[in-house]
CSV table of C-alpha atoms and ligand atoms in Angstrom, one decimal:
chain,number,residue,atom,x,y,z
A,1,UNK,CA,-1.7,-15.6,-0.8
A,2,UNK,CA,-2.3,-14.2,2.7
A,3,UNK,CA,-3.5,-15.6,6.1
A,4,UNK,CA,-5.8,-13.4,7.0
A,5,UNK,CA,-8.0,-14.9,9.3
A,6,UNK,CA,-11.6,-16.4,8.3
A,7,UNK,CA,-14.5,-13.9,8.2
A,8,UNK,CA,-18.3,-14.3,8.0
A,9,UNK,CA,-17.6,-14.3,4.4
A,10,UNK,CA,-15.9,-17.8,4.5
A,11,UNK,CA,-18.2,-19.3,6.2
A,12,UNK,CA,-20.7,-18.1,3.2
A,13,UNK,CA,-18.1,-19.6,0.3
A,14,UNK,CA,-18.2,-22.7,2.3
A,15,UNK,CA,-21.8,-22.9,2.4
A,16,UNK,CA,-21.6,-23.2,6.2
A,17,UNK,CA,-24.4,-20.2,6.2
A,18,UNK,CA,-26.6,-19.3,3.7
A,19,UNK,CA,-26.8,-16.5,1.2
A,20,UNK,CA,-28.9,-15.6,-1.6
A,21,UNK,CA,-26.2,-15.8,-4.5
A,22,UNK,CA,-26.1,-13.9,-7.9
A,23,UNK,CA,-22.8,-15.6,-9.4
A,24,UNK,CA,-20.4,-18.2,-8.6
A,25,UNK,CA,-17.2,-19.3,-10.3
A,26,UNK,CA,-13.4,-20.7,-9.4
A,27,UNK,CA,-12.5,-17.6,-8.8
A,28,UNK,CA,-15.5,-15.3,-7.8
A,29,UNK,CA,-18.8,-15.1,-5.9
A,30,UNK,CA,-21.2,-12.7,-5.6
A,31,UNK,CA,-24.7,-12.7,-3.5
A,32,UNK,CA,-27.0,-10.3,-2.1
A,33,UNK,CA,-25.8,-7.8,1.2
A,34,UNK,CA,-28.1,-9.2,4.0
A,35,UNK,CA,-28.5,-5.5,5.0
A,36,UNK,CA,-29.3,-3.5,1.8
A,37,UNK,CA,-28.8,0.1,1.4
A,38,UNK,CA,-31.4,-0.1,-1.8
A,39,UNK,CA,-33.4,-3.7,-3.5
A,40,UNK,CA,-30.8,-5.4,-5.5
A,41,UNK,CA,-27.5,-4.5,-3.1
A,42,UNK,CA,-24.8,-7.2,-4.4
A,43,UNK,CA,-21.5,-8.1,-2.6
A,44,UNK,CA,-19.0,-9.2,-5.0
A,45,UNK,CA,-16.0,-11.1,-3.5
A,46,UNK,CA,-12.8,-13.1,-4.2
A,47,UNK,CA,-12.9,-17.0,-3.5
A,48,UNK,CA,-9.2,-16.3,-2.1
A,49,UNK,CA,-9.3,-15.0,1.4
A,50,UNK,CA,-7.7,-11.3,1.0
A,51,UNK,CA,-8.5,-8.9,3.4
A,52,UNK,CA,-8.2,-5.8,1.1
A,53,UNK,CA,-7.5,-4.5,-2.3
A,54,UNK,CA,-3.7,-4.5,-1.6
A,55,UNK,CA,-3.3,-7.9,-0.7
A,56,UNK,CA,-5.2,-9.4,-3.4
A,57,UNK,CA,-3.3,-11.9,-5.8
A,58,UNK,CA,-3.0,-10.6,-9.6
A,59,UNK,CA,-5.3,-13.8,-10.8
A,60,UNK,CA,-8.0,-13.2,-8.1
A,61,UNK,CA,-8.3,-9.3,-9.7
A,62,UNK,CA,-8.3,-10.5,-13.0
A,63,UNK,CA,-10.6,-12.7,-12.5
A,64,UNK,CA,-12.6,-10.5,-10.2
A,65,UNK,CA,-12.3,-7.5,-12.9
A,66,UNK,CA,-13.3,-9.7,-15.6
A,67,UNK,CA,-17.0,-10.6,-13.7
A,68,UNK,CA,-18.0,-7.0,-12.6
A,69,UNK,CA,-19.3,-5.5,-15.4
A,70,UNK,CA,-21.3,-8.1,-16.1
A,71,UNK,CA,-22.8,-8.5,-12.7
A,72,UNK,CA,-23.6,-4.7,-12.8
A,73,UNK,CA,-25.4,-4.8,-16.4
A,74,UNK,CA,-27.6,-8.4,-14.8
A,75,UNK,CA,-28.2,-6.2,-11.8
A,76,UNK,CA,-29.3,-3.0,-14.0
A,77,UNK,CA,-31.5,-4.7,-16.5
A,78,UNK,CA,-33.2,-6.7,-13.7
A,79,UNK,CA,-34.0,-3.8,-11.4
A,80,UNK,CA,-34.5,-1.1,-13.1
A,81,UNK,CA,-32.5,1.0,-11.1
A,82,UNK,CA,-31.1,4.3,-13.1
A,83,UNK,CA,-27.5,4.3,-11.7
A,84,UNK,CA,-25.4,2.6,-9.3
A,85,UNK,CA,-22.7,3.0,-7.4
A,86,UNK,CA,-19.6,1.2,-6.6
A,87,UNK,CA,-18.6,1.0,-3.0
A,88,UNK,CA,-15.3,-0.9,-1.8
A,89,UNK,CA,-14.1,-0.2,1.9
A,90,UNK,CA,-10.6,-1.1,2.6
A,91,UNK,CA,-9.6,-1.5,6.4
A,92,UNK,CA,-11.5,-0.5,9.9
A,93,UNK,CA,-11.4,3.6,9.9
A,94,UNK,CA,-12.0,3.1,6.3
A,95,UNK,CA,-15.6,1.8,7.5
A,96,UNK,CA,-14.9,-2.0,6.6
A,97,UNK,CA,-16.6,-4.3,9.0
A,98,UNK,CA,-15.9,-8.1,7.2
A,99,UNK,CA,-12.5,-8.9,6.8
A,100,UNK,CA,-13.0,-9.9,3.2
A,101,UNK,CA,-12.5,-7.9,0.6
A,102,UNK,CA,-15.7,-7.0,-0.9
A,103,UNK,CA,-17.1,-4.9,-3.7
A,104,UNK,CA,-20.7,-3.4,-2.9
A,105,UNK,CA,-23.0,-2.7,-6.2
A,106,UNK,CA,-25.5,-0.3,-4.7
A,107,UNK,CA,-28.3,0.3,-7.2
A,108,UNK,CA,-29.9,3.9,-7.6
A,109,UNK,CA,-33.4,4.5,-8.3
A,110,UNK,CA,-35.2,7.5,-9.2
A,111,UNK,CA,-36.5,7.7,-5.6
A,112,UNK,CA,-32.9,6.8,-3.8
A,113,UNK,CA,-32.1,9.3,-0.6
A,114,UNK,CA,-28.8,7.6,0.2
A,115,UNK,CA,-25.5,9.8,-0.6
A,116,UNK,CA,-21.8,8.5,0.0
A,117,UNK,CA,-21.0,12.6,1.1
A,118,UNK,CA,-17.0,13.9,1.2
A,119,UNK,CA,-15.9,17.3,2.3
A,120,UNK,CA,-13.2,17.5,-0.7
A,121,UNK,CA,-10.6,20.5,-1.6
A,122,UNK,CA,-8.6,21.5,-4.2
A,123,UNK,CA,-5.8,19.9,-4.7
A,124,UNK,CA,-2.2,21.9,-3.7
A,125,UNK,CA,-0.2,20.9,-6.6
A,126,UNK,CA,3.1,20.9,-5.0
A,127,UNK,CA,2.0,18.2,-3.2
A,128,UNK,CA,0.3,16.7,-6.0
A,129,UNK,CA,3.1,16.7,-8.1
A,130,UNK,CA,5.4,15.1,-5.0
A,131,UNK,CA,3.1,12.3,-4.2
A,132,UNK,CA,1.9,11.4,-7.9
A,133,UNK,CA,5.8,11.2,-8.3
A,134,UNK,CA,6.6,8.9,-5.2
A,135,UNK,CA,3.6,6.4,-5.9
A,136,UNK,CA,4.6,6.2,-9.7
A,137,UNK,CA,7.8,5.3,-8.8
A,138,UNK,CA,6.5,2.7,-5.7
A,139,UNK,CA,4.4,1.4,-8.0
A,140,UNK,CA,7.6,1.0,-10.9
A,141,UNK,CA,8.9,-0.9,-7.9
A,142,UNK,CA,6.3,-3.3,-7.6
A,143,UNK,CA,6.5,-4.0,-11.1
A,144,UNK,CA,10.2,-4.2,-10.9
A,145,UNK,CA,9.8,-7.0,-8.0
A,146,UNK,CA,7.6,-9.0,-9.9
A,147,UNK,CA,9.2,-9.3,-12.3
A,148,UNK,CA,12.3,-10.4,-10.6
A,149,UNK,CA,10.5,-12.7,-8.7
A,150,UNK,CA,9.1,-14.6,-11.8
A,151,UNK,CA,12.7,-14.7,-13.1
A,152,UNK,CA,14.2,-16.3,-9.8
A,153,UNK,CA,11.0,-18.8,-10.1
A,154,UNK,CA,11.8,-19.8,-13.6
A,155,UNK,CA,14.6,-21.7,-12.4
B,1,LIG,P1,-18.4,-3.3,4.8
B,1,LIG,O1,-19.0,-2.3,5.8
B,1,LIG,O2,-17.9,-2.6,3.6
B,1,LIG,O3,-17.4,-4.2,5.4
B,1,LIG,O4,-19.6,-4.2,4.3
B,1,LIG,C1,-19.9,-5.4,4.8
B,1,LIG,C2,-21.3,-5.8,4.3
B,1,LIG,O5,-21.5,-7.2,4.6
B,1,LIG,C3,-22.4,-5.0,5.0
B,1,LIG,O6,-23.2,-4.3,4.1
B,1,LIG,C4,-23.3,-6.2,5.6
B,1,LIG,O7,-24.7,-5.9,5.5
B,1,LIG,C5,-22.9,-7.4,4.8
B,1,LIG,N1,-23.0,-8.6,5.4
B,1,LIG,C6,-22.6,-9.0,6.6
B,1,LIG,N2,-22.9,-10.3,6.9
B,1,LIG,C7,-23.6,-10.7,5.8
B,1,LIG,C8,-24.2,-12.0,5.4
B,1,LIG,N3,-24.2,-13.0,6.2
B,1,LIG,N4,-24.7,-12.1,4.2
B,1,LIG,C9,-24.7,-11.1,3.4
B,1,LIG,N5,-24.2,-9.9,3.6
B,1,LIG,C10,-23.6,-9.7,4.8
């Protein structure tokens, strides 16, 4: 668990201020974005207070992964929206304003102007094959840690 300090967020699992919610278990809430891009836009978010993606615990994304699909076929059927998109902003310069993590469900209807536009390029794969190497092997790491660190807490 982190300490990240208490966003607006909190203050809506607390029930300090309202929202309009969608789902709720031990785990997981989800409720309408007070500013939405399109009719139906959902914020989906941990109960634990994690910051981003990175510093969320392995039971909070379980659980978290276990909801979503769910929550986006409920929002689908009910609105009648032809796609949607997924939309998860992970620090400041990455555009994230609340402190919480949060996945946005952004429904697409037929009539939808909104576009979530990136200049990309093709990929140099030198580098590609350097960097898809290192985070492999960071991630092996990981796996590696945890691993050790459930041994040493066995006892
Ligand atoms: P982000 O820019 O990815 O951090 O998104 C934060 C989202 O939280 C924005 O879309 C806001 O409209 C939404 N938001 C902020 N305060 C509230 C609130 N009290 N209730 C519902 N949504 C909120």
């Amino acid at each position: 668990m982190n300490d990240a300090p208490n966003s607006i967020f909190s203050l809506i699992l607390s029930g300090e201020i309202p929202s309009h919610k969608i789902y709720d278990d031990d785990f997981v809430y989800a409720f309408l974005d007070i500013n939405p891009l399109t009719r139906g836009h959902t914020l989906v978010i941990p109960k634990e207070n994690a910051p981003t993606m990175d510093t969320l615990s392995e039971d909070s994304a379980a659980s978290l992964g276990r909801v979503l699909p769910k929550i986006c076929r409920a929002i689908m059927q009910v609105t009648g929206a032809i796609n949607y998109n997924l939309i998860q902003n992970n620090g400041e310069a990455a555009g994230q304003t609340v402190n919480h993590l949060h996945i946005h469900i952004i429904p697409r209807y037929s009539d939808s102007e909104h576009s979530f536009v990136w200049a990309n390029q093709p990929i140099d794969h030198l580098d590609a094959k350097n960097i898809a190497e290192s985070i492999s092997a960071a991630f092996s790491n990981f796996l590696r840690s945890n691993l050790w660190a459930a041994e040493d807490n066995s006892g």
